[in-house]
mmCIF file of C-alpha atoms in Angstrom:
data_model
loop_
_atom_site.group_PDB
_atom_site.id
_atom_site.type_symbol
_atom_site.label_atom_id
_atom_site.label_comp_id
_atom_site.label_asym_id
_atom_site.label_seq_id
_atom_site.Cartn_x
_atom_site.Cartn_y
_atom_site.Cartn_z
ATOM 1 C CA MET X 29 17.010 -52.524 18.865
ATOM 2 C CA THR X 30 20.654 -53.624 19.087
ATOM 3 C CA LEU X 31 22.256 -57.068 19.270
ATOM 4 C CA LYS X 32 24.529 -57.389 22.290
ATOM 5 C CA GLY X 33 26.511 -60.258 23.701
ATOM 6 C CA VAL X 34 26.244 -61.078 27.426
ATOM 7 C CA LYS X 35 28.701 -63.586 28.827
ATOM 8 C CA LEU X 36 27.628 -65.696 31.838
ATOM 9 C CA ARG X 37 29.775 -68.008 33.960
ATOM 10 C CA ILE X 38 27.640 -71.116 34.348
ATOM 11 C CA TYR X 39 27.959 -73.894 36.899
ATOM 12 C CA PRO X 40 26.491 -77.161 35.448
ATOM 13 C CA ASN X 41 26.180 -80.274 37.610
ATOM 14 C CA GLN X 42 27.872 -83.528 36.662
ATOM 15 C CA GLU X 43 25.013 -84.729 34.490
ATOM 16 C CA GLN X 44 24.846 -81.399 32.643
ATOM 17 C CA LYS X 45 28.645 -81.428 32.158
ATOM 18 C CA LEU X 46 28.356 -84.813 30.482
ATOM 19 C CA LYS X 47 25.550 -83.574 28.184
ATOM 20 C CA ILE X 48 27.655 -80.529 27.258
ATOM 21 C CA LYS X 49 30.695 -82.715 26.502
ATOM 22 C CA LEU X 50 28.584 -85.085 24.381
ATOM 23 C CA ASN X 51 27.066 -82.169 22.445
ATOM 24 C CA PHE X 52 30.571 -80.890 21.660
ATOM 25 C CA GLY X 53 31.201 -84.344 20.168
ATOM 26 C CA TYR X 54 27.955 -84.379 18.182
ATOM 27 C CA ASN X 55 28.712 -80.939 16.684
ATOM 28 C CA ARG X 56 32.317 -81.907 15.934
ATOM 29 C CA PHE X 57 31.169 -85.106 14.197
ATOM 30 C CA VAL X 58 28.609 -83.273 12.014
ATOM 31 C CA TRP X 59 31.132 -80.600 11.073
ATOM 32 C CA ASN X 60 33.746 -83.176 10.037
ATOM 33 C CA GLN X 61 31.220 -85.294 8.141
ATOM 34 C CA MET X 62 29.835 -82.321 6.210
ATOM 35 C CA LEU X 63 33.293 -80.906 5.475
ATOM 36 C CA SER X 64 34.512 -84.257 4.200
ATOM 37 C CA MET X 65 31.410 -84.563 1.971
ATOM 38 C CA MET X 66 31.908 -81.028 0.536
ATOM 39 C CA ILE X 67 35.568 -81.712 -0.197
ATOM 40 C CA LYS X 68 34.774 -84.984 -2.062
ATOM 41 C CA ARG X 69 31.924 -83.272 -3.899
ATOM 42 C CA TYR X 70 34.268 -80.533 -5.128
ATOM 43 C CA GLU X 71 36.956 -83.054 -6.123
ATOM 44 C CA ASN X 72 34.433 -85.082 -8.153
ATOM 45 C CA ASN X 73 32.820 -82.054 -9.802
ATOM 46 C CA PRO X 74 34.500 -78.643 -9.352
ATOM 47 C CA LYS X 75 31.721 -76.992 -11.342
ATOM 48 C CA ALA X 76 28.905 -78.239 -9.103
ATOM 49 C CA PRO X 77 26.724 -75.451 -7.705
ATOM 50 C CA PHE X 78 27.647 -74.128 -4.282
ATOM 51 C CA LEU X 79 25.667 -75.656 -1.432
ATOM 52 C CA ASN X 80 23.889 -73.533 1.160
ATOM 53 C CA ALA X 81 23.104 -74.198 4.823
ATOM 54 C CA PHE X 82 19.522 -75.317 3.938
ATOM 55 C CA ALA X 83 20.929 -78.108 1.723
ATOM 56 C CA LEU X 84 23.147 -79.330 4.558
ATOM 57 C CA ASP X 85 20.243 -79.250 7.005
ATOM 58 C CA ASN X 86 18.309 -81.582 4.660
ATOM 59 C CA LEU X 87 21.130 -84.121 5.083
ATOM 60 C CA LEU X 88 20.805 -84.186 8.882
ATOM 61 C CA PRO X 89 17.800 -86.632 9.037
ATOM 62 C CA GLN X 90 19.733 -89.200 6.946
ATOM 63 C CA LEU X 91 22.797 -88.730 9.138
ATOM 64 C CA LYS X 92 20.683 -89.310 12.245
ATOM 65 C CA ARG X 93 19.279 -92.506 10.754
ATOM 66 C CA GLU X 94 22.782 -93.800 10.116
ATOM 67 C CA HIS X 95 24.053 -92.720 13.528
ATOM 68 C CA THR X 96 21.151 -93.003 15.946
ATOM 69 C CA TRP X 97 23.095 -91.432 18.849
ATOM 70 C CA LEU X 98 22.938 -88.098 16.962
ATOM 71 C CA LYS X 99 19.232 -87.871 17.914
ATOM 72 C CA GLU X 100 20.371 -86.983 21.441
ATOM 73 C CA ALA X 101 22.109 -83.814 20.150
ATOM 74 C CA GLU X 102 20.601 -80.342 20.573
ATOM 75 C CA SER X 103 19.071 -80.073 17.045
ATOM 76 C CA THR X 104 19.466 -76.313 16.531
ATOM 77 C CA SER X 105 23.187 -76.569 17.338
ATOM 78 C CA LEU X 106 23.641 -78.935 14.402
ATOM 79 C CA GLN X 107 21.926 -76.417 12.116
ATOM 80 C CA ALA X 108 24.203 -73.683 13.488
ATOM 81 C CA ILE X 109 27.235 -75.866 12.704
ATOM 82 C CA ASN X 110 26.071 -76.214 9.104
ATOM 83 C CA HIS X 111 25.592 -72.477 8.809
ATOM 84 C CA ASP X 112 29.104 -71.799 10.203
ATOM 85 C CA LEU X 113 30.652 -74.345 7.812
ATOM 86 C CA ILE X 114 28.998 -72.749 4.786
ATOM 87 C CA GLU X 115 30.162 -69.293 5.912
ATOM 88 C CA ALA X 116 33.741 -70.549 6.378
ATOM 89 C CA TYR X 117 33.646 -72.215 2.924
ATOM 90 C CA LYS X 118 32.382 -68.984 1.305
ATOM 91 C CA LYS X 119 35.069 -66.963 3.059
ATOM 92 C CA PHE X 120 37.738 -69.260 1.647
ATOM 93 C CA PHE X 121 36.586 -68.849 -1.959
ATOM 94 C CA LYS X 122 35.565 -65.162 -1.805
ATOM 95 C CA GLU X 123 38.093 -63.630 0.617
ATOM 96 C CA HIS X 124 40.887 -66.221 0.142
ATOM 97 C CA SER X 125 41.127 -66.809 3.916
ATOM 98 C CA GLY X 126 42.147 -70.175 5.447
ATOM 99 C CA PHE X 127 40.364 -73.321 4.339
ATOM 100 C CA PRO X 128 37.973 -74.799 6.981
ATOM 101 C CA LYS X 129 39.781 -77.350 9.193
ATOM 102 C CA PHE X 130 38.567 -80.592 10.688
ATOM 103 C CA LYS X 131 37.705 -80.229 14.361
ATOM 104 C CA SER X 132 39.568 -82.194 17.050
ATOM 105 C CA ARG X 133 38.462 -83.238 20.541
ATOM 106 C CA LYS X 134 42.008 -82.358 21.730
ATOM 107 C CA PHE X 135 41.483 -78.662 21.097
ATOM 108 C CA PRO X 136 41.389 -77.046 24.590
ATOM 109 C CA LYS X 137 38.474 -74.722 23.777
ATOM 110 C CA GLN X 138 35.162 -76.257 22.769
ATOM 111 C CA SER X 139 31.792 -74.642 22.013
ATOM 112 C CA TYR X 140 28.397 -75.083 20.400
ATOM 113 C CA ARG X 141 25.555 -72.615 19.655
ATOM 114 C CA SER X 142 21.831 -73.126 20.303
ATOM 115 C CA LYS X 143 19.040 -71.039 18.788
ATOM 116 C CA ASN X 144 16.213 -69.890 21.012
ATOM 117 C CA GLY X 145 13.151 -71.687 19.676
ATOM 118 C CA ASN X 146 9.908 -71.909 21.704
ATOM 119 C CA ASN X 147 11.547 -69.851 24.499
ATOM 120 C CA ALA X 148 13.907 -72.749 25.313
ATOM 121 C CA ILE X 149 16.548 -70.212 26.464
ATOM 122 C CA ARG X 150 15.106 -68.092 29.232
ATOM 123 C CA VAL X 151 16.270 -66.483 32.476
ATOM 124 C CA ILE X 152 14.477 -67.947 35.513
ATOM 125 C CA ASP X 153 15.870 -65.455 38.055
ATOM 126 C CA ASP X 154 19.107 -63.644 38.938
ATOM 127 C CA HIS X 155 21.033 -66.880 39.386
ATOM 128 C CA ARG X 156 19.332 -69.522 37.173
ATOM 129 C CA ILE X 157 18.842 -69.879 33.430
ATOM 130 C CA ASN X 158 17.120 -72.546 31.337
ATOM 131 C CA LEU X 159 19.193 -73.945 28.435
ATOM 132 C CA PRO X 160 18.123 -76.459 25.724
ATOM 133 C CA LYS X 161 18.820 -80.090 26.634
ATOM 134 C CA LEU X 162 20.483 -78.991 29.866
ATOM 135 C CA GLY X 163 17.560 -77.641 31.859
ATOM 136 C CA ILE X 164 18.072 -75.140 34.648
ATOM 137 C CA VAL X 165 21.681 -74.125 35.214
ATOM 138 C CA LYS X 166 23.155 -71.802 37.862
ATOM 139 C CA TYR X 167 25.025 -68.755 36.606
ATOM 140 C CA LYS X 168 26.803 -65.524 37.561
ATOM 141 C CA THR X 169 27.182 -62.329 35.591
ATOM 142 C CA GLY X 170 28.180 -58.746 36.186
ATOM 143 C CA ARG X 171 25.289 -57.192 34.242
ATOM 144 C CA MET X 172 21.541 -57.396 33.861
ATOM 145 C CA ILE X 173 20.099 -59.537 31.069
ATOM 146 C CA GLY X 174 17.437 -57.444 29.397
ATOM 147 C CA GLY X 175 15.776 -57.938 25.994
ATOM 148 C CA LYS X 176 14.946 -60.865 23.777
ATOM 149 C CA ILE X 177 17.469 -63.744 23.789
ATOM 150 C CA LYS X 178 18.228 -64.876 20.221
ATOM 151 C CA SER X 179 20.820 -67.611 20.882
ATOM 152 C CA ALA X 180 23.248 -69.023 23.428
ATOM 153 C CA THR X 181 26.774 -70.276 22.841
ATOM 154 C CA ILE X 182 27.994 -72.783 25.404
ATOM 155 C CA GLU X 183 31.754 -72.647 25.854
ATOM 156 C CA PHE X 184 34.334 -74.714 27.697
ATOM 157 C CA SER X 185 37.585 -72.768 28.284
ATOM 158 C CA SER X 186 41.113 -74.150 28.406
ATOM 159 C CA THR X 187 41.027 -73.488 32.182
ATOM 160 C CA GLY X 188 38.083 -75.811 32.742
ATOM 161 C CA LYS X 189 35.379 -73.121 33.120
ATOM 162 C CA TYR X 190 31.939 -73.175 31.497
ATOM 163 C CA TYR X 191 30.327 -70.114 29.943
ATOM 164 C CA ALA X 192 27.102 -69.231 28.165
ATOM 165 C CA VAL X 193 27.362 -66.281 25.760
ATOM 166 C CA LEU X 194 23.859 -64.932 25.105
ATOM 167 C CA LEU X 195 23.012 -62.929 21.980
ATOM 168 C CA VAL X 196 20.404 -60.466 23.195
ATOM 169 C CA ASP X 197 18.272 -58.082 21.145
ATOM 170 C CA SER X 198 17.974 -55.132 23.507
ATOM 171 C CA GLU X 199 17.410 -51.416 23.413
ATOM 172 C CA VAL X 200 20.448 -49.180 23.928
ATOM 173 C CA ASN X 201 19.963 -45.540 24.829
ATOM 174 C CA GLU X 202 22.197 -43.034 23.059
ATOM 175 C CA LEU X 203 24.593 -41.080 25.260
ATOM 176 C CA PRO X 204 24.109 -37.293 25.528
ATOM 177 C CA LYS X 205 25.980 -35.189 22.962
ATOM 178 C CA THR X 206 29.027 -33.239 24.135
ATOM 179 C CA GLY X 207 29.865 -31.462 20.844
ATOM 180 C CA LYS X 208 33.561 -32.383 21.183
ATOM 181 C CA PRO X 209 35.713 -34.175 18.614
ATOM 182 C CA VAL X 210 39.026 -35.880 19.424
ATOM 183 C CA GLY X 211 42.007 -37.327 17.553
ATOM 184 C CA ILE X 212 43.826 -40.374 18.933
ATOM 185 C CA ASP X 213 47.425 -41.405 18.271
ATOM 186 C CA MET X 214 48.284 -45.009 19.167
ATOM 187 C CA GLY X 215 51.575 -45.759 20.871
ATOM 188 C CA LEU X 216 53.561 -48.286 22.868
ATOM 189 C CA ALA X 217 54.939 -46.355 25.906
ATOM 190 C CA ASP X 218 51.511 -44.710 26.074
ATOM 191 C CA LEU X 219 48.651 -46.711 24.666
ATOM 192 C CA MET X 220 46.651 -43.655 23.528
ATOM 193 C CA ILE X 221 47.598 -40.026 23.157
ATOM 194 C CA ILE X 222 44.648 -37.760 22.473
ATOM 195 C CA SER X 223 44.566 -34.321 20.875
ATOM 196 C CA ASP X 224 43.550 -32.737 24.221
ATOM 197 C CA GLY X 225 47.060 -33.522 25.484
ATOM 198 C CA ILE X 226 46.038 -36.443 27.722
ATOM 199 C CA LYS X 227 48.093 -39.635 27.656
ATOM 200 C CA TYR X 228 46.695 -43.031 28.666
ATOM 201 C CA PRO X 229 49.533 -45.311 29.755
ATOM 202 C CA THR X 230 50.212 -48.804 28.476
ATOM 203 C CA ILE X 231 49.964 -51.373 31.260
ATOM 204 C CA ARG X 232 52.106 -54.452 30.546
ATOM 205 C CA PHE X 233 49.847 -57.081 32.110
ATOM 206 C CA ASP X 234 51.998 -59.779 30.474
ATOM 207 C CA LYS X 235 55.076 -58.567 32.388
ATOM 208 C CA ILE X 236 53.261 -58.276 35.741
ATOM 209 C CA LEU X 237 52.555 -62.028 35.764
ATOM 210 C CA ALA X 238 55.616 -63.033 33.664
ATOM 211 C CA LYS X 239 57.585 -64.645 36.511
ATOM 212 C CA LYS X 240 54.691 -66.773 37.780
ATOM 213 C CA LYS X 241 53.750 -67.802 34.281
ATOM 214 C CA HIS X 242 57.367 -68.627 33.308
ATOM 215 C CA TYR X 243 57.681 -70.783 36.441
ATOM 216 C CA TRP X 244 54.913 -73.055 35.146
ATOM 217 C CA GLU X 245 55.951 -72.827 31.505
ATOM 218 C CA LYS X 246 59.340 -74.381 32.382
ATOM 219 C CA ARG X 247 57.654 -77.189 34.254
ATOM 220 C CA LEU X 248 55.175 -77.728 31.416
ATOM 221 C CA ALA X 249 58.020 -78.088 28.902
ATOM 222 C CA ARG X 250 59.930 -80.538 31.129
ATOM 223 C CA ARG X 251 56.864 -82.627 31.959
ATOM 224 C CA ARG X 252 55.817 -82.777 28.301
ATOM 225 C CA LEU X 253 59.298 -84.009 27.326
ATOM 226 C CA GLN X 254 59.277 -86.616 30.106
ATOM 227 C CA ALA X 255 55.743 -87.770 29.221
ATOM 228 C CA LYS X 256 56.630 -88.151 25.526
ATOM 229 C CA LYS X 257 59.651 -90.277 26.466
ATOM 230 C CA GLU X 258 57.394 -92.563 28.523
ATOM 231 C CA ILE X 259 54.770 -92.707 25.782
ATOM 232 C CA ALA X 260 57.388 -93.637 23.167
ATOM 233 C CA TRP X 261 58.527 -96.756 25.003
ATOM 234 C CA ASP X 262 57.463 -98.857 27.989
ATOM 235 C CA HIS X 263 60.862 -99.758 29.525
ATOM 236 C CA HIS X 264 59.380 -102.432 31.835
ATOM 237 C CA ASN X 265 57.642 -104.491 29.168
ATOM 238 C CA LYS X 266 59.910 -103.438 26.274
ATOM 239 C CA VAL X 267 56.908 -102.426 24.112
ATOM 240 C CA PRO X 268 55.418 -99.073 22.921
ATOM 241 C CA ASN X 269 53.394 -97.410 25.657
ATOM 242 C CA PRO X 270 49.645 -96.950 24.901
ATOM 243 C CA ARG X 271 49.263 -93.960 27.263
ATOM 244 C CA ASP X 272 48.338 -90.458 26.112
ATOM 245 C CA LEU X 273 49.368 -87.037 27.356
ATOM 246 C CA THR X 274 45.997 -86.719 29.104
ATOM 247 C CA ASP X 275 47.030 -89.595 31.411
ATOM 248 C CA PHE X 276 49.927 -87.650 32.946
ATOM 249 C CA LYS X 277 48.476 -85.683 35.901
ATOM 250 C CA ASN X 278 51.570 -83.563 36.570
ATOM 251 C CA TYR X 279 51.684 -82.491 32.903
ATOM 252 C CA GLN X 280 47.992 -81.626 33.006
ATOM 253 C CA LYS X 281 48.430 -79.585 36.187
ATOM 254 C CA ALA X 282 51.225 -77.520 34.577
ATOM 255 C CA ARG X 283 49.191 -77.045 31.381
ATOM 256 C CA LEU X 284 46.217 -75.790 33.441
ATOM 257 C CA MET X 285 48.357 -73.314 35.414
ATOM 258 C CA VAL X 286 49.876 -71.846 32.203
ATOM 259 C CA ALA X 287 46.392 -71.511 30.750
ATOM 260 C CA LYS X 288 45.108 -69.762 33.915
ATOM 261 C CA TYR X 289 47.851 -67.141 33.813
ATOM 262 C CA SER X 290 47.330 -66.555 30.056
ATOM 263 C CA GLU X 291 43.581 -66.155 30.699
ATOM 264 C CA LYS X 292 44.184 -63.710 33.539
ATOM 265 C CA VAL X 293 46.435 -61.506 31.380
ATOM 266 C CA ALA X 294 43.859 -61.533 28.555
ATOM 267 C CA ASN X 295 40.997 -60.632 30.996
ATOM 268 C CA GLN X 296 42.949 -57.774 32.594
ATOM 269 C CA ARG X 297 43.886 -56.332 29.199
ATOM 270 C CA SER X 298 40.282 -56.599 27.894
ATOM 271 C CA ASN X 299 38.919 -54.930 31.035
ATOM 272 C CA TYR X 300 41.358 -52.024 30.710
ATOM 273 C CA LEU X 301 40.410 -51.457 27.048
ATOM 274 C CA HIS X 302 36.688 -51.547 27.895
ATOM 275 C CA LEU X 303 37.149 -48.881 30.581
ATOM 276 C CA LEU X 304 39.079 -46.589 28.183
ATOM 277 C CA THR X 305 36.750 -46.987 25.204
ATOM 278 C CA LYS X 306 33.612 -46.382 27.323
ATOM 279 C CA GLN X 307 35.210 -43.241 28.723
ATOM 280 C CA LEU X 308 35.989 -41.966 25.204
ATOM 281 C CA VAL X 309 32.469 -42.435 23.827
ATOM 282 C CA GLU X 310 31.051 -40.734 26.885
ATOM 283 C CA GLN X 311 33.265 -37.636 26.503
ATOM 284 C CA TYR X 312 33.414 -37.153 22.662
ATOM 285 C CA ASP X 313 30.975 -37.108 19.784
ATOM 286 C CA VAL X 314 33.495 -37.648 16.954
ATOM 287 C CA ILE X 315 36.494 -39.946 17.503
ATOM 288 C CA LYS X 316 39.253 -40.124 14.927
ATOM 289 C CA ILE X 317 41.871 -42.895 15.089
ATOM 290 C CA GLU X 318 44.720 -43.888 12.811
ATOM 291 C CA ASP X 319 44.421 -46.881 10.457
ATOM 292 C CA LEU X 320 47.348 -48.960 11.737
ATOM 293 C CA LYS X 321 48.392 -52.186 9.991
ATOM 294 C CA ALA X 322 49.373 -54.155 13.089
ATOM 295 C CA LYS X 323 50.126 -57.286 11.038
ATOM 296 C CA ASN X 324 52.886 -55.441 9.176
ATOM 297 C CA LEU X 325 54.233 -53.792 12.356
ATOM 298 C CA LEU X 326 54.520 -57.187 14.059
ATOM 299 C CA LYS X 327 57.337 -58.042 11.601
ATOM 300 C CA ASN X 328 59.579 -55.812 13.738
ATOM 301 C CA HIS X 329 60.763 -58.499 16.165
ATOM 302 C CA LYS X 330 62.147 -55.986 18.650
ATOM 303 C CA LEU X 331 58.703 -54.467 19.167
ATOM 304 C CA ALA X 332 56.427 -57.388 18.258
ATOM 305 C CA ARG X 333 55.630 -58.392 21.868
ATOM 306 C CA ALA X 334 54.859 -54.816 22.935
ATOM 307 C CA ILE X 335 52.662 -54.270 19.841
ATOM 308 C CA ALA X 336 50.747 -57.498 20.475
ATOM 309 C CA ASN X 337 50.189 -56.460 24.101
ATOM 310 C CA ALA X 338 48.861 -53.063 23.059
ATOM 311 C CA SER X 339 45.873 -54.738 21.233
ATOM 312 C CA TRP X 340 45.261 -51.806 18.868
ATOM 313 C CA ARG X 341 42.901 -53.848 16.748
ATOM 314 C CA GLU X 342 40.775 -54.814 19.771
ATOM 315 C CA LEU X 343 40.641 -51.190 20.858
ATOM 316 C CA ARG X 344 39.413 -50.187 17.398
ATOM 317 C CA ARG X 345 36.864 -53.006 17.422
ATOM 318 C CA GLN X 346 35.447 -51.860 20.736
ATOM 319 C CA LEU X 347 35.256 -48.210 19.642
ATOM 320 C CA THR X 348 33.488 -49.270 16.401
ATOM 321 C CA TYR X 349 30.551 -51.023 18.041
ATOM 322 C CA LYS X 350 30.302 -48.665 21.026
ATOM 323 C CA CYS X 351 30.104 -45.620 18.765
ATOM 324 C CA SER X 352 27.377 -47.397 16.813
ATOM 325 C CA TRP X 353 25.464 -48.223 20.004
ATOM 326 C CA TYR X 354 25.653 -44.860 21.660
ATOM 327 C CA GLY X 355 25.122 -42.566 18.654
ATOM 328 C CA LYS X 356 28.723 -41.368 18.295
ATOM 329 C CA GLU X 357 30.889 -41.228 15.151
ATOM 330 C CA LEU X 358 34.156 -43.061 14.514
ATOM 331 C CA LYS X 359 36.430 -42.034 11.637
ATOM 332 C CA ILE X 360 39.525 -43.891 10.452
ATOM 333 C CA VAL X 361 42.420 -41.674 9.308
ATOM 334 C CA ASN X 362 45.501 -42.433 7.225
ATOM 335 C CA PRO X 363 48.452 -42.091 9.667
ATOM 336 C CA ALA X 364 50.997 -41.106 6.988
ATOM 337 C CA TYR X 365 53.216 -38.195 8.068
ATOM 338 C CA THR X 366 51.106 -37.293 11.126
ATOM 339 C CA SER X 367 54.216 -37.192 13.355
ATOM 340 C CA GLN X 368 56.253 -35.271 10.762
ATOM 341 C CA ILE X 369 53.937 -32.364 9.967
ATOM 342 C CA CYS X 370 53.710 -29.321 12.265
ATOM 343 C CA SER X 371 50.161 -29.094 13.564
ATOM 344 C CA ASN X 372 50.472 -25.278 13.862
ATOM 345 C CA CYS X 373 51.733 -24.244 10.396
ATOM 346 C CA GLY X 374 51.608 -27.496 8.356
ATOM 347 C CA PHE X 375 55.376 -27.573 7.613
ATOM 348 C CA HIS X 376 56.685 -31.060 6.762
ATOM 349 C CA SER X 377 59.931 -31.473 8.723
ATOM 350 C CA GLY X 378 60.848 -34.954 7.479
ATOM 351 C CA LYS X 379 61.208 -38.393 9.033
ATOM 352 C CA LYS X 380 62.366 -38.686 12.637
ATOM 353 C CA PRO X 381 63.733 -41.746 14.454
ATOM 354 C CA LEU X 382 61.630 -43.148 17.343
ATOM 355 C CA ASN X 383 64.016 -41.894 20.022
ATOM 356 C CA ILE X 384 63.110 -38.250 19.191
ATOM 357 C CA ARG X 385 60.008 -37.607 21.322
ATOM 358 C CA GLU X 386 60.016 -33.798 21.095
ATOM 359 C CA TRP X 387 60.948 -31.407 18.293
ATOM 360 C CA THR X 388 60.716 -27.766 17.308
ATOM 361 C CA CYS X 389 59.245 -26.682 13.978
ATOM 362 C CA PRO X 390 62.030 -24.946 11.941
ATOM 363 C CA GLN X 391 59.451 -22.714 10.202
ATOM 364 C CA CYS X 392 57.198 -21.351 12.973
ATOM 365 C CA GLY X 393 59.290 -22.292 16.024
ATOM 366 C CA THR X 394 56.495 -24.213 17.802
ATOM 367 C CA HIS X 395 57.812 -26.844 20.213
ATOM 368 C CA HIS X 396 55.953 -30.169 19.837
ATOM 369 C CA ASP X 397 55.472 -33.323 21.798
ATOM 370 C CA ARG X 398 55.723 -35.873 18.987
ATOM 371 C CA ASP X 399 52.668 -37.920 19.985
ATOM 372 C CA ILE X 400 50.365 -35.007 20.878
ATOM 373 C CA ASN X 401 51.278 -33.292 17.606
ATOM 374 C CA ALA X 402 50.356 -36.506 15.727
ATOM 375 C CA ALA X 403 47.023 -36.694 17.582
ATOM 376 C CA ILE X 404 46.203 -33.084 16.620
ATOM 377 C CA ASN X 405 47.022 -33.839 12.974
ATOM 378 C CA ILE X 406 44.755 -36.895 13.122
ATOM 379 C CA LEU X 407 41.952 -34.692 14.479
ATOM 380 C CA LYS X 408 42.472 -32.175 11.603
ATOM 381 C CA ALA X 409 42.657 -34.889 8.939
#
């Protein structure tokens, strides 16, 4: 059995939207309270033993007695928040990642996770699902929901859409073996160059919608500036203005339009990567890709936008779990010198600037396409 995520677009009614919004608030309150308590506890006694999620769950009944409105929250979501907080705290101390931050209601994306206890999360039919505290909600999805549902994450996007991401324990059948290995060289002009000589082009989705997005980005900047001027001072009454940015409808319209175009670019890019990675795992048994450090490459400001658009890390992530699902093998290869070594005789011809796309080996005379040669060396590595 394999854990898979299935994303549904849900359409809650007004009452359900209110319950979702309130539950975001309940989860945010518990997170902030628990984080504040853990910070004070560490300040008072740095040597105190590390708390676990079970210890935080034991504090929930007392918190509900102090704040009775917390009893209306979806109880398993509060336990999930405690678990996530403990994991974030551990990550900070063990992996030296960012310290957990206090949550804000102003953050455009909100979510909470519910566990499936007593079959509270169940599919009624092709268009309706039952969710804890919400009841039956209409939904749409592009795939069948099969298997045992473990949990559901309710999300509210920056574009005002509601989603339910189901974690499903389902059976995945392995794809038939082809007996073919492949090496993949990542690029910018071409997203992937494989050792078979095929090049998959890079599609600049960000540039396709750049004009429309920029149109609204300019208006967003101007409307934000104008709104802040009005907030700073009420010229009529000569006093500070109590209004907030959320009160300015024109500003909110521009913010929503910018978010919609950003979301569309992200969805188009993700869909393109899914199509490519599924095609690769269907055609090859062993896939070798180079271990690129995108974070370091992004320091090149002339190429940073193109590198970010390529989404090499996302492509690698998709290949990793799809190879695991479908019984294929993914190998990560050190990319050092792959474009400098002749794939025919192994002669190292030295570093070449990026504008040299083709070269001839001075030892064996083989003419190479730079990227295809690198892909063949990755396959041989």
